[in-house]
Structure formats: structure tokens, C-alpha cells
Amino acid sequence: MQQTLSQKVLAKASGRDHVAVGDVVWTKVDVLMSHDPCMPGVVGVFKREFGDDAKVWNADRFIMIPDHFVYTADPLANQNIRLMRTFAQAQGIKHFYDVGTKDYKGVCHIALAEGGHNRPGEVLLGTDSHTVTGGAFGTFSIGVGNTDAAFALGTGTIPLKVPATIRVNYHGTMPAHVMAKDLILELIGRLTIEGATYMTLEFGGAVVDAMSVESRMTLCNMVVECGAKNGIMVPNAATLAYLAERTDIPFEVMEPDADAVYAQVIDIDVTTLQPRVAKPHCPDNVTDVDTLFDVPLAQAYIGSCTGGKLEDFVEAARVLRGHTVSVPTYAVPATKEVFHGLIRTHVEGQSVYDILIDAGVLLSSETGCAACCGGPSDTFGRVNDAISVISTTNRNFVGRMGNKGAQVYLASPYTVAASAIRGRIANPADYLGAAIAASASTPAFSL
């Protein structure tokens, strides 16, 4: 039938056997997520269009997650979360992960995965551009605006234009000091921030097939930085095992047709790839880490939906173990599950938590977006001065992490950890030493 993976999911969701690129189809929404920055807008449009007494289309499939403003004491930002509480109670929302409760998780994109809400063959909408992270599970997962979200909230449907697909295959042998963040930065550097506008990036190849769940999430998370509508891949065995622990809702694993038609096919051999860094002030301003060897830093940051997962902290710990950071280094776990994982997960006999503390990292026990999106001045790890910072986050636009004068460099947890030790941008290969061989021979851990 010559259908890509995204086409197959959209065909199923629209009740068709086949959809063509450019078709506008009425699509059934399986899951809708909204968070604190957008809920006032979503609720306002929902009530205006459907009435003050209207009920959401499915109280079990609307996921509400505060994450952006959970750190701040700002009363206006806090009002957004209070509105969420009122709406959740009035509507009987089943999955409201409210801050300050035992149900609270953290960053919405990681929380969706942990809650088993990303399922293969489904359509998931979220009021945040990085909702594309869910594509790692074979989900057609996209960010939408408040108006589209409000319409879906009332009807359970949305009109979508079928995107063309770029197939991206990663081949070769993954270097021990390179991570998924380096692979996606390499791709963004090639495509530029407009190179995949309203297109699907469908990932494959032996490297992707062998990746852990969290590495696959990193790839999909940043597709929006080159304009893509979504990223998607066929779930591998590790992904299916992850899902089996988190959901008992039936789902259908789909695969692209062998003769699927792609707008472009990109093949990347990772064998000789060196760690990549995106220089200020754009995610596509990508270069080899060694070209920035003398760039001084004033701060380092490990966190966000891109770089705040358990695997990200484990790999940072491999670099940091036995060293001390020379610049203020902030670490914010994406979710509570990640934070608890720091305590129970060990690297060479020492917990990740202890390695970070011993290295002098300023580790937060609270979880959320924090400095990734700047926010109010009391946000943990916010960049408050015109300084250079290296970060595991996904965007480095002017003012993204706080001060408009800050120079933000994007890199993998390996590279950020190495750079925090040196106080200048550094190649993680210089610090991993024996750990690099140990990590290469150690099976991927499971959550």
C-alpha cells in the first residue's frame, strides 16, 4: 500500500484503509494532554464553544499535568494550577497528576510515558510542542494549540493534514562517548530548523533498533527543532517491555510498508561521530565538541524532558564519578520516578544520587521543567546573569533559560558532565576513561 508509519496510524484513526500526503482527515483522538501554561486558554475556549456545563469527551483520556510553574511562588503562575484543580474536580478527570500529591509526576512528556499513556498505533495530542516525544512508542504524538485542544476536548476528534515523511536511518557502531542527543543534534544541523517543516521524521536503522526506550525518546523529543510535525518509530522489544509494565490497555503495533514512499531518505553512519554541541542561539548551529574546547562556562544544567530522564543521569554519573564540578551545576530530575531512580540505580557500586552529590552537583528533589524554560526568577537553576551555560535541554534561543544575554550551548549529558568538571566545554572521552569501556559492555538498565 506504500504507507509510512504515520500514514498508517492516521488511516486507522480516521477510519480509512489508506491516506495520502496532503489529505485532510477527521482523526479520532485517543489521548489529550494539557499542562499548566495552557490550561486557562484551553478551558476558556472549551467553555465558550461548548458551554459552562459541558463535559469533556472522555474523562479517562484527558491527562492533566502541571510541570512548568511548579517551582515558583508567583501567585499568577500558581493560579493556573488552581484552575486545573477546579476543572479536574468538576469534570471527574481520572489522570490529574497534581503537584503536592502522591500522584504528582513532573515533566509532562516523561510523565505520559511513565503513566502508560503513550501507546503504539494511537493519536496523542498535547498542548506543548515537545509532545512529539511520544513518537518513541509508535504513537502519532503532536503538539497543538489551545483552540485545537479545546475542540478535541469537547469532541474527541481533530482535522489533521497528513504529513509527508522523511526516513532517517542510523547505521554503524555507536561510539561509547556518544549519546542519542548527539545523533539528533547531528540531524538538526543537517536539516536546519526549517528543513522538516510539517513533516514526519520516521526513525530506523540498526542503531535505533538497539536503543533503550529513553534514548529513543530523546530522538523524537527534538524533531520539532527542525520544524517536524512529529517523530515516530516502530517500538522495539525494550519499548514493548516498558509498556507492559505500565498499561493493560490493548494497542496495535504498526510498521511502515516495505515499499513506503518517502519525501527523503537520510542515512547517517554514527561510527566516527564525535559529540555534538549546538552553539547559541539556535538548535541547528551544531558543531563538533572539539571545536569549542576553549569556550569558558559559568554554569551547567542537567534536566528537562530531553535530558532529565534516569538514563541521562546515569550517563552523567559515569563521567562525574570521582570528580568535582568546577562551575555551579544544577540537576533537576524530570519526574519523581526519575528522582527515586537516582537512589536505587548504581554505577560501579555507588548510587547515582551519591555520585552527583559527591561531585558537588546542586540536585533538586523537586521535579519539573525548571530552568529549561526560564520562568520566574525563583525557578531552580534559572540563568539569571549574562553567562555561558551548557545544558542538556532542547532549545537555546535568546532568553530561553532566563537572561537574554546568556549564551546557551546544548549537548548530551556526557558532554555537559565533562564540561562541568573542566569549567570549559569538554569532550566526555577525556573523562570517561575506564568507565567508557565498562558502560560499553554493560547491558542497558531497566526502569
Short mmCIF file of N, CA and C in Angstrom, two decimals, residues 60-61 72 167 253 418:
data_model
loop_
_atom_site.label_atom_id
_atom_site.label_comp_id
_atom_site.label_asym_id
_atom_site.label_seq_id
_atom_site.Cartn_x
_atom_site.Cartn_y
_atom_site.Cartn_z
N ASP A 60 -11.39 9.83 31.08
CA ASP A 60 -10.28 8.89 31.30
C ASP A 60 -9.13 9.12 30.33
N ARG A 61 -9.37 9.83 29.24
CA ARG A 61 -8.34 10.01 28.21
C ARG A 61 -7.81 11.44 28.15
N THR A 72 7.68 27.85 41.25
CA THR A 72 7.58 29.25 41.60
C THR A 72 6.52 29.55 42.65
N ARG A 167 12.49 9.65 6.04
CA ARG A 167 13.00 8.46 6.73
C ARG A 167 14.45 8.72 7.12
N VAL A 253 0.59 -2.54 17.33
CA VAL A 253 1.91 -2.14 16.82
C VAL A 253 1.86 -2.11 15.31
N ALA A 418 31.13 16.37 31.56
CA ALA A 418 32.57 16.59 31.34
C ALA A 418 32.91 18.07 31.39
#
